[in-house]
């Protein structure tokens, strides 16, 4: 099972070599065996999944199946799923059965895929290690003493361990790409607005974007076809046609112009990560691409700008969790103020509180211009760096993360954790798409190559990543843990 | 010392859209609690707002109606604070780039004088829900407040004036003018009792001749024209007394209590708030092009100013009459219907402003609630014009219509036998009787100086009218009496 | 811009977070570090640069004024901590 991809399962279902019920039950068994160790799921929805699988098999038998009909996958636990507990990894929503489904969930349902459950994550998607979940830390299947990355760590670990062939994640500052890199899988953060945000519990509205996490770029292409597109319920959703992602996978790379941002190869970059990335670039040269250095001069300010903008938006987005209409409510509040203060203090974990406090402080009177407005000005400069670079080259490449997966508990203070995202954050600020693909191993831990494209260039990124995966086998490497689950 | 009052108004107008400003839930008034609060209105995790096109259009129409600049780009901001009836922990509003920029409004005061009030801006925002303090308790029996979010997300246009008003009368006149514009435009039902129009009044006083403004108090949520006038009157007196006694006015929010007819400080549990406004990241800038604005401008209905002008120039009404009749859409519509039915602008104006307005005022009714319909009144006037009844009888008929004693003027005239007698034979018979029974008065008449006789005839007229129970045509009575008395000379 | 305990207290109050004294001093340390990093922004020359609030230069799409949502009170209130007669209950608010 652990060798299957979305593409191979779709083919098996189509050819009648397997039924969705068989696949679904097999994966559910794997989940059951692996979970006590990994902790990559918050909820497993076996019953709904099996019912969905039967319906999918019936649809296929009646000739009504689409590409994804009957393919099992998982959803990060910040996608609202009607009738299913949706917690965002927080005690605040431990009792929240979502009364409606996110657009992405509806689209996947319409495409016929089967959700096996909701994956564990950093609380409210705030984190880079998946250690801040109310439901406990997640382990990296490559090395159980390592983190899987975050915040979509459950989705990444589950795919890497072969508990599902693919999972949905969200990415606000690297939360799809960094765990994909740490777990040796492929993860795409689409252009801001390409995938609807409706029904995704917001962290930072102007940065959040959902995307696929799977073993191959080809899988990601098929999943993108299902989830991308305009949504009338999301004002920030892009109203433009969705290209045929799978159809463009095989385009030759001859003449592709690759830029290497110097700023992505500086101090703090692990030498083994650097050499893996430079080796990967050589593969592209062999495929006919040309490579040159470029500069993104404002890169060093990206983390600073991000830690103003994201917490500011979050502080406001998370105000709705007040113990009145849903979510955690403290016992016997004295008055309204007490209800708010205790419900929120009890419901949110420390990292969430930290970001609410930073955001509240930087938006408050006397600080707003110096922090918030300033950060948004710098954000324009950061985006301009990319726009300028894309005048010269087609795609940019660099490491996804400065190091391979670090050990559980290794990042002691918030700031050192934040600095893990230095190569991924600017992408969200600029709204461009980027993909992380497996490109090597360092002491048994995967290394990710990040490929960055211009706005709405997902098809190109998937094409570039797919050609790389045709020429390499890093994406086919499996952790021993995955092989041991029978 | 001579004091000058300075007043600025923030008027919240509920826009008459079918659905909410950011969701597809209904805005209808009076539904069961929380049955019109959808996932977006409830601030359910993951939900997102999408702007209602009609709310934008209505805001622009208002802007055009007060000759304001329309912002080609406007932006929604979040105003962050916690309150029981505010589901998301922020109100989506427009702080920095409102849709309607500076405008002007000319208002007519009771004495007919005109006053120009500047509008600072008007912006779109969402309404909050309602807290209900009825007898609710939790499991352990403690008193609770209930929250109904049906109103949450109803579109509001907040219209902010400059501090240009100098009296309670001016403030009320301005509020009436705003009411007239929004109802003329049909962008709000203007129903103050249901909260469709609410008003925050900023009041300060300063010594006459001083340029600097005094410290202002903000009186929140005043919901009738009368209350605005009373609240301002009370507040002005309070501030002047306070200063003259050596105190200082503090900047604060106050509440007008109509039962006690006073304003009192809303000693908030909370120190000064910090709303942390920032652009709403879930919404994009609203960009309007000139063609869109021009189309809306071309579609504007006749507004109070234009209507006033037409009443004057085409119908020949006085400036005062025209101003009053055009002051509200209901009044103007009523007047115009009366006029069309009776085909007499002057009589229609006299009746609407005279008998009808007095009756409405007496019973504190708005014209929309008048028991006498425009058609009924028009027909009544028609009966005076065609001499079916006398002017005096008409007042009786009006009162009967007001009291609901009949469906139409004709029905009441018939039932009460008020039809005017115009048959000269019948009138002559009555006159002959009166003359026969009043020999003394006839003698006095005959012996009087000729220029005094005109006055003396009044007695006979009165007697004849009395004899006819008011139904004799007074002009005819007058003329025939004169002829018959003069024949005795 | 140095961060004081009063700033954290004020933010905690505005954000309606109950924070103990111990927690507050921890937050002062954490937030001070983060804000020290954020302060690097002050060295960027942003003269004449407009803030970028959305990564794409898109404009708001407007929705037709139609009622599309039916009453789902029962479903929505199933996840509510305290309701009575269709109303959400909160501790008595004194106006």
PDB file of C-alpha atoms in Angstrom, chain B residues 17-21 23-24 33-35 39 42 50-54 82-83 132-134 136-137 143-148 270-271 274 276 279 281 283-285 287, chain C residues 10 13-16 53-54 56 58-73 76-77 79 82 84-95:
ATOM      1  CA  UNK B  17     -31.859  45.483   0.695  1.00  0.00           C
ATOM      2  CA  UNK B  18     -33.457  42.056   0.597  1.00  0.00           C
ATOM      3  CA  UNK B  19     -30.350  40.279   1.861  1.00  0.00           C
ATOM      4  CA  UNK B  20     -27.573  41.249   4.250  1.00  0.00           C
ATOM      5  CA  UNK B  21     -24.539  43.280   3.330  1.00  0.00           C
ATOM      6  CA  UNK B  23     -24.410  37.258   3.232  1.00  0.00           C
ATOM      7  CA  UNK B  24     -27.502  35.876   1.536  1.00  0.00           C
ATOM      8  CA  UNK B  33     -34.762  34.881  16.972  1.00  0.00           C
ATOM      9  CA  UNK B  34     -31.722  33.719  15.003  1.00  0.00           C
ATOM     10  CA  UNK B  35     -33.722  32.248  12.134  1.00  0.00           C
ATOM     11  CA  UNK B  39     -23.255  30.905   8.982  1.00  0.00           C
ATOM     12  CA  UNK B  42     -22.911  34.057  13.034  1.00  0.00           C
ATOM     13  CA  UNK B  50     -19.098  38.913  -0.074  1.00  0.00           C
ATOM     14  CA  UNK B  51     -20.417  42.440  -0.645  1.00  0.00           C
ATOM     15  CA  UNK B  52     -24.061  42.999  -1.625  1.00  0.00           C
ATOM     16  CA  UNK B  53     -24.228  44.955  -4.880  1.00  0.00           C
ATOM     17  CA  UNK B  54     -27.460  46.671  -3.883  1.00  0.00           C
ATOM     18  CA  UNK B  82     -15.883  42.390  21.951  1.00  0.00           C
ATOM     19  CA  UNK B  83     -19.572  42.580  22.653  1.00  0.00           C
ATOM     20  CA  UNK B 132     -32.609  40.818  25.013  1.00  0.00           C
ATOM     21  CA  UNK B 133     -32.908  41.118  28.759  1.00  0.00           C
ATOM     22  CA  UNK B 134     -36.104  39.222  29.303  1.00  0.00           C
ATOM     23  CA  UNK B 136     -33.750  34.158  30.961  1.00  0.00           C
ATOM     24  CA  UNK B 137     -31.592  32.098  33.231  1.00  0.00           C
ATOM     25  CA  UNK B 143     -30.015  35.705  35.128  1.00  0.00           C
ATOM     26  CA  UNK B 144     -28.838  35.683  31.544  1.00  0.00           C
ATOM     27  CA  UNK B 145     -29.052  37.927  28.515  1.00  0.00           C
ATOM     28  CA  UNK B 146     -30.269  36.422  25.244  1.00  0.00           C
ATOM     29  CA  UNK B 147     -28.624  37.299  21.954  1.00  0.00           C
ATOM     30  CA  UNK B 148     -30.570  37.440  18.687  1.00  0.00           C
ATOM     31  CA  UNK B 270     -14.729  49.846  30.005  1.00  0.00           C
ATOM     32  CA  UNK B 271     -12.049  52.509  29.784  1.00  0.00           C
ATOM     33  CA  UNK B 274      -8.902  50.967  21.057  1.00  0.00           C
ATOM     34  CA  UNK B 276      -7.521  48.661  16.088  1.00  0.00           C
ATOM     35  CA  UNK B 279      -8.263  46.913   6.225  1.00  0.00           C
ATOM     36  CA  UNK B 281      -8.231  41.118   4.544  1.00  0.00           C
ATOM     37  CA  UNK B 283     -12.626  41.870   1.314  1.00  0.00           C
ATOM     38  CA  UNK B 284     -11.045  43.648  -1.632  1.00  0.00           C
ATOM     39  CA  UNK B 285     -11.299  47.329  -2.528  1.00  0.00           C
ATOM     40  CA  UNK B 287     -13.737  50.019  -7.417  1.00  0.00           C
TER      41      UNK B 287
ATOM     42  CA  UNK C  10      -3.260  46.105  27.680  1.00  0.00           C
ATOM     43  CA  UNK C  13      -7.281  42.997  27.951  1.00  0.00           C
ATOM     44  CA  UNK C  14      -8.131  44.164  24.433  1.00  0.00           C
ATOM     45  CA  UNK C  15      -7.913  40.550  23.232  1.00  0.00           C
ATOM     46  CA  UNK C  16      -9.924  39.302  26.214  1.00  0.00           C
ATOM     47  CA  UNK C  53      -2.836  44.634   1.760  1.00  0.00           C
ATOM     48  CA  UNK C  54      -3.596  41.836  -0.708  1.00  0.00           C
ATOM     49  CA  UNK C  56      -3.036  40.271  -5.919  1.00  0.00           C
ATOM     50  CA  UNK C  58      -7.807  42.355  -7.481  1.00  0.00           C
ATOM     51  CA  UNK C  59     -10.982  44.284  -6.748  1.00  0.00           C
ATOM     52  CA  UNK C  60     -14.154  43.332  -4.926  1.00  0.00           C
ATOM     53  CA  UNK C  61     -16.744  41.353  -6.826  1.00  0.00           C
ATOM     54  CA  UNK C  62     -20.313  42.236  -5.886  1.00  0.00           C
ATOM     55  CA  UNK C  63     -23.023  39.734  -5.054  1.00  0.00           C
ATOM     56  CA  UNK C  64     -26.589  40.076  -6.379  1.00  0.00           C
ATOM     57  CA  UNK C  65     -29.029  41.118  -3.653  1.00  0.00           C
ATOM     58  CA  UNK C  66     -30.808  37.805  -3.282  1.00  0.00           C
ATOM     59  CA  UNK C  67     -31.861  35.815  -0.258  1.00  0.00           C
ATOM     60  CA  UNK C  68     -30.020  32.516  -0.658  1.00  0.00           C
ATOM     61  CA  UNK C  69     -29.856  31.304   2.948  1.00  0.00           C
ATOM     62  CA  UNK C  70     -32.706  29.437   4.577  1.00  0.00           C
ATOM     63  CA  UNK C  71     -33.243  29.124   8.326  1.00  0.00           C
ATOM     64  CA  UNK C  72     -30.742  26.633   9.795  1.00  0.00           C
ATOM     65  CA  UNK C  73     -30.980  27.751  13.390  1.00  0.00           C
ATOM     66  CA  UNK C  76     -26.141  26.088  13.920  1.00  0.00           C
ATOM     67  CA  UNK C  77     -27.207  26.036  17.539  1.00  0.00           C
ATOM     68  CA  UNK C  79     -22.679  23.549  18.507  1.00  0.00           C
ATOM     69  CA  UNK C  82     -25.924  27.729  25.862  1.00  0.00           C
ATOM     70  CA  UNK C  84     -32.781  29.108  25.162  1.00  0.00           C
ATOM     71  CA  UNK C  85     -35.794  29.871  22.989  1.00  0.00           C
ATOM     72  CA  UNK C  86     -33.471  30.215  20.031  1.00  0.00           C
ATOM     73  CA  UNK C  87     -31.378  32.859  21.793  1.00  0.00           C
ATOM     74  CA  UNK C  88     -27.683  32.547  22.601  1.00  0.00           C
ATOM     75  CA  UNK C  89     -27.212  32.978  26.329  1.00  0.00           C
ATOM     76  CA  UNK C  90     -24.530  35.149  27.896  1.00  0.00           C
ATOM     77  CA  UNK C  91     -24.179  36.382  31.468  1.00  0.00           C
ATOM     78  CA  UNK C  92     -26.564  39.253  32.164  1.00  0.00           C
ATOM     79  CA  UNK C  93     -25.378  42.387  30.376  1.00  0.00           C
ATOM     80  CA  UNK C  94     -26.235  45.587  32.204  1.00  0.00           C
ATOM     81  CA  UNK C  95     -26.783  48.481  29.782  1.00  0.00           C
TER      82      UNK C  95
END
